[in-house]
CSV table of C-alpha atoms in Angstrom, one decimal:
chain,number,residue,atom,x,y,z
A,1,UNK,CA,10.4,19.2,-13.2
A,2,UNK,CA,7.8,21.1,-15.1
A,3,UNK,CA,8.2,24.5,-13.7
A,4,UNK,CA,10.3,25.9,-16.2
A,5,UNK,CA,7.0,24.8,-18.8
A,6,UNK,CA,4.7,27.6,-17.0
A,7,UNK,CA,6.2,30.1,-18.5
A,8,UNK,CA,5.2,28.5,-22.0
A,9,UNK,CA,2.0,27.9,-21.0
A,10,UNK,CA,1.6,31.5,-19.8
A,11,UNK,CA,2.1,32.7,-23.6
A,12,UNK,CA,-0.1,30.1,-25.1
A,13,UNK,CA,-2.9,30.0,-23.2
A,14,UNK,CA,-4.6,33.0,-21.1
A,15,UNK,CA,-7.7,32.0,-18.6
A,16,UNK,CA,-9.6,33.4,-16.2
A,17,UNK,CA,-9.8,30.4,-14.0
A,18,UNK,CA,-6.1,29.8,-11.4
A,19,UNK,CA,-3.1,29.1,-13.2
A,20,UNK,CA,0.1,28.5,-10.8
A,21,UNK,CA,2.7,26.7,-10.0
A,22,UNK,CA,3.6,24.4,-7.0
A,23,UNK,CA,0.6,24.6,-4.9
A,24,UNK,CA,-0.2,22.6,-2.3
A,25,UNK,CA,-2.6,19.8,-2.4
A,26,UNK,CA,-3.7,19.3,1.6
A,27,UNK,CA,-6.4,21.4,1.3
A,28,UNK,CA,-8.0,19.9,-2.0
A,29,UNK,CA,-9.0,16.7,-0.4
A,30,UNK,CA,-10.5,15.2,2.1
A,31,UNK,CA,-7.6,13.5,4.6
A,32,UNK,CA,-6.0,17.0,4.5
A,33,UNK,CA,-2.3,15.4,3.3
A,34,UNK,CA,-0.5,15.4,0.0
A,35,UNK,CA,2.7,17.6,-1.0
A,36,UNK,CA,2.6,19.8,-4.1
A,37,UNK,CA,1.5,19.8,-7.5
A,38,UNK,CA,3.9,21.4,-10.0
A,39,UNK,CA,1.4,22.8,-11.7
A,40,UNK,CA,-1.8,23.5,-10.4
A,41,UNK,CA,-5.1,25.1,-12.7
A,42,UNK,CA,-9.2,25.7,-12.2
A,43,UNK,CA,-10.7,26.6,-15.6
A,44,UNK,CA,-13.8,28.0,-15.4
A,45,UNK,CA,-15.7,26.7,-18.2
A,46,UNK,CA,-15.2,23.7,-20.8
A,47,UNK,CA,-13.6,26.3,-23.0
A,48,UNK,CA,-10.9,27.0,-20.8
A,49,UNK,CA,-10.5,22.5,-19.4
A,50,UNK,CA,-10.1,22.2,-23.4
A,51,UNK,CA,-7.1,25.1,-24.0
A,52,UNK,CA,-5.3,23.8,-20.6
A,53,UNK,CA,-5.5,20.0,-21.6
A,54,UNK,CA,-4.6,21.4,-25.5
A,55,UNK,CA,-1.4,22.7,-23.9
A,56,UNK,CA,-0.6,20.2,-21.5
A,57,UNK,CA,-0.4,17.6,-24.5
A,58,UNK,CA,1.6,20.3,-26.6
A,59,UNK,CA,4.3,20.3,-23.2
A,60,UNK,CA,4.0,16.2,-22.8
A,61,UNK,CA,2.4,17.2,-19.0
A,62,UNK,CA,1.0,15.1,-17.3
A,63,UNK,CA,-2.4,15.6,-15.9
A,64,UNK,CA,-4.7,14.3,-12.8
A,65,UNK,CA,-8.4,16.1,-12.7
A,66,UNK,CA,-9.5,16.8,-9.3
A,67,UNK,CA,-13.3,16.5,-8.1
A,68,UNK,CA,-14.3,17.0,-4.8
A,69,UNK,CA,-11.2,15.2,-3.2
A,70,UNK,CA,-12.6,12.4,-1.6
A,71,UNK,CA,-11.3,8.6,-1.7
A,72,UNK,CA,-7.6,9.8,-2.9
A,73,UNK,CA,-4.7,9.8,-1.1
A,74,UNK,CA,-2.3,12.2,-2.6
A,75,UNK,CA,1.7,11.6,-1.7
A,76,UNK,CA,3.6,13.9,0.9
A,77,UNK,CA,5.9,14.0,-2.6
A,78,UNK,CA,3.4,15.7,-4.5
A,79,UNK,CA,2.1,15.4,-8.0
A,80,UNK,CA,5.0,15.7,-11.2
A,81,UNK,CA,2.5,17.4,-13.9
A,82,UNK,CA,-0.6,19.4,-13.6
A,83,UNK,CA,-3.5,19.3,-11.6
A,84,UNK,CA,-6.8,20.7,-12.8
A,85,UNK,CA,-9.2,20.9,-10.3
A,86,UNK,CA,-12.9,21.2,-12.0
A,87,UNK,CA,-14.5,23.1,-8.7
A,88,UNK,CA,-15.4,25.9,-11.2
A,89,UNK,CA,-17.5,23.6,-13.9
A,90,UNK,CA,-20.5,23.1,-11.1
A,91,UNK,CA,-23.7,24.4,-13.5
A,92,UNK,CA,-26.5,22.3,-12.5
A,93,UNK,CA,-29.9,22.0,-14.7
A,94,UNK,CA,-33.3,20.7,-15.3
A,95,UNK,CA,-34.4,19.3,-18.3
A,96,UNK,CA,-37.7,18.3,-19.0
A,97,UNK,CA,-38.7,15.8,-21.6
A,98,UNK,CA,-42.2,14.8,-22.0
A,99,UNK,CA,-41.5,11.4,-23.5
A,100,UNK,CA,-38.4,10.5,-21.1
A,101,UNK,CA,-39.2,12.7,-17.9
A,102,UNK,CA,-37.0,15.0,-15.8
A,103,UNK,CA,-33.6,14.8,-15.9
A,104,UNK,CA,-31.2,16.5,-13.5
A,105,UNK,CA,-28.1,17.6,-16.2
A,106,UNK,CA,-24.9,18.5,-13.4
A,107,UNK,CA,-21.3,19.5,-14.4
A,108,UNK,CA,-19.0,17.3,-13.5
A,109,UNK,CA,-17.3,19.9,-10.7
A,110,UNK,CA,-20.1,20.5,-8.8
A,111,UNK,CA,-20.3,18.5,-5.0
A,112,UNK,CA,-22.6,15.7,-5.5
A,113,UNK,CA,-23.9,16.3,-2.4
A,114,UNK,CA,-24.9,19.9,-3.3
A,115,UNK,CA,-26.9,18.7,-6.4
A,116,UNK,CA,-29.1,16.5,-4.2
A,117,UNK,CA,-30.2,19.6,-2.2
A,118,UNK,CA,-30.7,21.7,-5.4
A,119,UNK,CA,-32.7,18.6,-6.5
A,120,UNK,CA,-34.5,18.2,-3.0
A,121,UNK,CA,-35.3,21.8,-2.9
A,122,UNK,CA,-36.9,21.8,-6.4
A,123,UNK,CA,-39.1,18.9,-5.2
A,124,UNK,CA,-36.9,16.2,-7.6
A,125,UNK,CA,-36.4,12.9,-5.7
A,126,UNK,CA,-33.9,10.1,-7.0
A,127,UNK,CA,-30.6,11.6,-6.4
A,128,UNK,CA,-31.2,11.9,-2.4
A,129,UNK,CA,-29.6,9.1,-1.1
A,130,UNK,CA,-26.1,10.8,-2.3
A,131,UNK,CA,-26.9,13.4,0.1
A,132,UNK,CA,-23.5,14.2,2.1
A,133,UNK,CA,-21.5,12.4,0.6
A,134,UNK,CA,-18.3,14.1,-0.3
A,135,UNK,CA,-17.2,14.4,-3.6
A,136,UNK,CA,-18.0,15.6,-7.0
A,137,UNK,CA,-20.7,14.6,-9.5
A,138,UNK,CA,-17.5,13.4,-12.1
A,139,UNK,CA,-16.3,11.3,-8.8
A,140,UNK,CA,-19.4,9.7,-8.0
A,141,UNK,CA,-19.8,8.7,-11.6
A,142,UNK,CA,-16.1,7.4,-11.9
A,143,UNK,CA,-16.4,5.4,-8.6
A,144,UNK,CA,-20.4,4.5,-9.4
A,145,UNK,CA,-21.4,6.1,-5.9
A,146,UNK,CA,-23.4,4.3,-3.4
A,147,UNK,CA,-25.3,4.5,-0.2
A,148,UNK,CA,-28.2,3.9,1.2
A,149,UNK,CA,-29.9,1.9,-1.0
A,150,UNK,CA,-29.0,4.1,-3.8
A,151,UNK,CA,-26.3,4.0,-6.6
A,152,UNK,CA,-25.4,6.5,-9.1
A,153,UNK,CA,-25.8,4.2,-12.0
A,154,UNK,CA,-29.7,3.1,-11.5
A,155,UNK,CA,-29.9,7.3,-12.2
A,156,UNK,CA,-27.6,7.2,-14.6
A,157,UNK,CA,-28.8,8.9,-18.4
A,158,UNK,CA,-25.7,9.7,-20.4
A,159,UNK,CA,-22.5,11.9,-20.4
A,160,UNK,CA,-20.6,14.4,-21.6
A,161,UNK,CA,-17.1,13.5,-21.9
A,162,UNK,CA,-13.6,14.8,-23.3
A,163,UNK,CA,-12.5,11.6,-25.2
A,164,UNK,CA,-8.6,10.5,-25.9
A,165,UNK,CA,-8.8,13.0,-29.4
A,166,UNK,CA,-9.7,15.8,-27.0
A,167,UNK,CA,-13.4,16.1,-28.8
A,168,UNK,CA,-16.7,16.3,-27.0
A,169,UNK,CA,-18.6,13.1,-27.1
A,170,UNK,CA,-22.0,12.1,-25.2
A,171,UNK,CA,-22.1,8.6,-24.3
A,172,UNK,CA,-24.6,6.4,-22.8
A,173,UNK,CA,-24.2,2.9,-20.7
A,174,UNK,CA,-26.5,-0.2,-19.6
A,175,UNK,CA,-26.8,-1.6,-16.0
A,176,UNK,CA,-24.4,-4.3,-17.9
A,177,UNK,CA,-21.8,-1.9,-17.8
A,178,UNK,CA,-21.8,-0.9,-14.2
A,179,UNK,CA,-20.7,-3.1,-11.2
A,180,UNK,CA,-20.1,-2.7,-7.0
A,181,UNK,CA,-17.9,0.3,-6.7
A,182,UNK,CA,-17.3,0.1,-11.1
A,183,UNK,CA,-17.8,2.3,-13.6
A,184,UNK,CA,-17.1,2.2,-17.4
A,185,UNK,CA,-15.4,5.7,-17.2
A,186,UNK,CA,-12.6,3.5,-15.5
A,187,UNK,CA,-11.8,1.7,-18.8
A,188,UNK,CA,-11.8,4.8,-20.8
A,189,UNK,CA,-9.4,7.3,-21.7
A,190,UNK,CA,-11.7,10.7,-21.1
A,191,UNK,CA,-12.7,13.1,-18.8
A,192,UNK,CA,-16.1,13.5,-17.4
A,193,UNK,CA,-17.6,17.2,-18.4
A,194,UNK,CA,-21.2,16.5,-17.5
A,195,UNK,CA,-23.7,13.8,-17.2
A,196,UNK,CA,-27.7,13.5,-16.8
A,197,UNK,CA,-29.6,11.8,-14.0
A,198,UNK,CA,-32.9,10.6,-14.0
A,199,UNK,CA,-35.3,12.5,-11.5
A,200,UNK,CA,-39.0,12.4,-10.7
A,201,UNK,CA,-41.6,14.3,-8.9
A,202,UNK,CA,-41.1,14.1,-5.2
A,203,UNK,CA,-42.5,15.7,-2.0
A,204,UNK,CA,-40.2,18.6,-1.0
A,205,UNK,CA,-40.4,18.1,2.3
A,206,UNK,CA,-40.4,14.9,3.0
A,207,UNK,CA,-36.9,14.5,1.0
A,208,UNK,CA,-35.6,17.5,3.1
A,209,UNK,CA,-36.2,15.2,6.0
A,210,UNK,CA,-34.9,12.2,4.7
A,211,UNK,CA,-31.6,13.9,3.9
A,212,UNK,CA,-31.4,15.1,6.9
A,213,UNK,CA,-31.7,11.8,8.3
A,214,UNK,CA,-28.9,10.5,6.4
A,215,UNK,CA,-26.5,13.4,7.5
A,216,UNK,CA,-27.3,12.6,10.8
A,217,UNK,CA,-26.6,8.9,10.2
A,218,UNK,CA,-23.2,10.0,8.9
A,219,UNK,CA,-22.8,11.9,11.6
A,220,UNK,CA,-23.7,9.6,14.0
A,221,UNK,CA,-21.0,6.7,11.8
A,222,UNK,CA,-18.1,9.4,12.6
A,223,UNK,CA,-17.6,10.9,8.9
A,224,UNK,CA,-17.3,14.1,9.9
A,225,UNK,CA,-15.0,13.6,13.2
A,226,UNK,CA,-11.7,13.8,11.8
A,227,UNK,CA,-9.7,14.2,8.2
A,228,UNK,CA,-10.8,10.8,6.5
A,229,UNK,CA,-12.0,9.4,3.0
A,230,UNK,CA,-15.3,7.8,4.7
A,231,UNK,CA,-14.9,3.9,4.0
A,232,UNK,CA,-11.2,3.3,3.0
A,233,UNK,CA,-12.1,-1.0,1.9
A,234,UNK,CA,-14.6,-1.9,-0.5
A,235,UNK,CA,-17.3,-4.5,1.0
A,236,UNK,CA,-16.8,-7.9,-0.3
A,237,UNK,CA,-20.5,-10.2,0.0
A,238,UNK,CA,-17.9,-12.9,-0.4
A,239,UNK,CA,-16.2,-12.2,3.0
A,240,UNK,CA,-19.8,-12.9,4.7
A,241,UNK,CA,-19.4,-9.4,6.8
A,242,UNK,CA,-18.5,-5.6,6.3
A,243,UNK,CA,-15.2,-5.0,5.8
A,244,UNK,CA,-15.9,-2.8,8.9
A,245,UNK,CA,-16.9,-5.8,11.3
A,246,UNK,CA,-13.7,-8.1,9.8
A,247,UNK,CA,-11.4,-4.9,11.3
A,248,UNK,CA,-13.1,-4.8,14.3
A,249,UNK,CA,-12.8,-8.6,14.8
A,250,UNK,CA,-9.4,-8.2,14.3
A,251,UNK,CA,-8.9,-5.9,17.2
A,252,UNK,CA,-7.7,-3.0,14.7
A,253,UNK,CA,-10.1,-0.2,15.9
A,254,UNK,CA,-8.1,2.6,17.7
A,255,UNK,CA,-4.8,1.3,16.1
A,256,UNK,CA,-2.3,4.1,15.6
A,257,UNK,CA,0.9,4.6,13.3
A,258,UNK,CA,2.0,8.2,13.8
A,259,UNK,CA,-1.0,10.7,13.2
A,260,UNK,CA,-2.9,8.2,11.4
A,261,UNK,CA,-5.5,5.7,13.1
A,262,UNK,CA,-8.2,3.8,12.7
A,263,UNK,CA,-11.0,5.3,14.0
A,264,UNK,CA,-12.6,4.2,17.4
A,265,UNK,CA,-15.9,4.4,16.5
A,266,UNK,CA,-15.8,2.4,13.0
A,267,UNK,CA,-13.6,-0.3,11.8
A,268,UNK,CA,-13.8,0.8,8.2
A,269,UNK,CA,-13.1,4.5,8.8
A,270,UNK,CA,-9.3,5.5,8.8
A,271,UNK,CA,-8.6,9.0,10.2
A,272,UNK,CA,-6.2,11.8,9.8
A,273,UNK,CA,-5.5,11.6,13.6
A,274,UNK,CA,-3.2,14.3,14.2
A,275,UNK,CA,-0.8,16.1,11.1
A,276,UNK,CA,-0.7,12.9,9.1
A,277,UNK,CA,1.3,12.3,6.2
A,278,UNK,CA,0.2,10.7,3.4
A,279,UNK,CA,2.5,8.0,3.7
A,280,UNK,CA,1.6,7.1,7.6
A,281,UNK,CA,-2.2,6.4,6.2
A,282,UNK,CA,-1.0,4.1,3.2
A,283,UNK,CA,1.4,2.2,5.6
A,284,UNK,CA,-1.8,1.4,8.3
A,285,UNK,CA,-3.9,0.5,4.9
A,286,UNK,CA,-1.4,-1.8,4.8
A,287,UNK,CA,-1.4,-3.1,8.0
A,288,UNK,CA,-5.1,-3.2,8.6
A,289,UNK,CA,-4.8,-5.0,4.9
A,290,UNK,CA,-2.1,-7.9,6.1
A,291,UNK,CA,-3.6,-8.3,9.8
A,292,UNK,CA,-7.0,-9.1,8.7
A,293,UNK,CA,-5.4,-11.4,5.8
A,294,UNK,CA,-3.3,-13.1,8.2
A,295,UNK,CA,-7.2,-13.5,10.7
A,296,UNK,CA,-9.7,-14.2,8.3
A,297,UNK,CA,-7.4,-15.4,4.9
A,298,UNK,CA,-9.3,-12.1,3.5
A,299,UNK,CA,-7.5,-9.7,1.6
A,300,UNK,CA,-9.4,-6.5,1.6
A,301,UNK,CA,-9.4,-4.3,-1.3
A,302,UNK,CA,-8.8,-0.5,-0.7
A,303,UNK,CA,-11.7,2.3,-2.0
A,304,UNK,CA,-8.9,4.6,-1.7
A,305,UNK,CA,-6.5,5.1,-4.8
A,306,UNK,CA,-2.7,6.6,-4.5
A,307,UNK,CA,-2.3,9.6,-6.7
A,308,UNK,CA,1.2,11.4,-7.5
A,309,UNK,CA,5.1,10.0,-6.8
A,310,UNK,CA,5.0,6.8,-4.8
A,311,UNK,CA,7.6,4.4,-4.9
């Protein structure tokens, strides 16, 4: 539909990032399905995100940014309009302030994970507990990241965002703003450029090691066994267990449909079995969704969010 707009886009704007056209979208996230996006770009600076989104506007395209891939489910149809993936935009920074501390400044395309190891390996604690988790820094802060007894908004400083006029604006929140698996950014028309995190003086070594304990933890869960999005349903206090305990109960673990399954060794993790599409996992969502319903009269609520042309 927008192929034919390339061509325009070729003569207005010149990068040195990746500007093509229908390029697959399996390999850009992490259950490893998803058909094609019409237009696919990677700017390498904020100079280049601006002239892309400039032009995109100009063409009525529309856009989806791209982190790290994780917690999306793209359709086997593909995306109609561009998508920028922000992979190249990964500077990360420390800024020292003598009145408010050390503050760990990250682009928003770099893999959160990878910023807590910088972090770790500068001797900065406060940002561990993110440690292997997939994603990107501009993810984390649009989902409000958490695990192990961290979340991304007790760090949280301010950040650097496109706003709806296309302008550069820094913005800061309060714990008010934030909830369980909530952000602001959700509410707000803007992209996420860069943002600060709060950081302290830590023992090098000894967050080395608890890192490592956490990847092996995640390890030991079954993340990295198989094509998956980690937890696929928020937890819900209100349910009085896990959301990976109520699928369990309901005698879901090892269910199949097609290539997808959930996942033997945890209730909550749904797997790209064997060449899934995309629309075999948002079916068994579905079913794991109405068969605990139908045991427990609790509707789970999916961490996972559809992106491109579903009916």
């Amino acid at each position: 539909m927008y192929v034919y707009k390339l061509v325009n886009l070729n003569r207005k704007i010149n990068i040195n990032g990746i500007l093509r056209e229908d390029e697959p979208l399996n390999t850009y996230n992490t259950f490893q399905t998803g058909g094609k996006a019409d237009i696919y770009a990677e700017p390498v600076n904020r100079k280049e995100l601006l002239h892309l989104l400039k032009a995109f506007r100009e063409e009525n395209i529309p856009w989806f940014i791209l982190g790290g891939g994780a917690n999306i489910l793209i359709s086997d149809r593909g995306f109609r309009g561009a998508v920028i993936n922000m992979k190249r935009l990964n500077r990360i920074a420390l800024d020292h302030n003598p009145c408010s501390g050390d503050t760990l400044i990250m682009e928003a395309g770099l893999g959160i994970s990878r910023g807590a190891e910088k972090a770790a390996s500068w001797g900065l604690e406060g940002i561990e507990f993110i440690y292997a988790m997939p994603g990107s820094v501009g993810g984390a802060l649009w989902m409000n990241a958490r695990c192990y007894g961290g979340e991304i908004s007790h760090i949280f400083c301010w950040a650097d965002i496109l706003n709806k006029k296309l302008e550069v604006e820094r913005i800061f929140f309060t714990e008010e703003d934030w909830a369980y698996k909530k952000s602001p950014f959700q509410d707000r028309d803007c992209v996420i450029l860069s943002a600060a995190f709060r950081v302290s003086k830590g023992n090098r070594v000894e967050l080395l090691k608890k890192m490592a304990q956490i990847r092996e933890d995640r390890a030991a869960k079954g993340h990295f066994r198989a094509p998956c999005a980690g937890s696929t349903f928020k937890n819900n206090r209100d349910f009085g267990a896990p959301s990976g305990v109520l699928i369990e109960r309901a005698g879901l673990k090892g269910t199949r449909l097609g290539g997808a399954a959930v996942s033997e060794w945890h209730g909550n993790i749904l797997i790209n079995e064997k060449d899934a599409s995309s629309a075999e996992i948002a079916e068994l969502i579905e079913l794991v969704q109405k068969t605990v319903l139908r045991e427990t009269g609790f509707l789970l609520e999916p961490e996972v969010l559809k992106i491109g042309e579903w009916d």
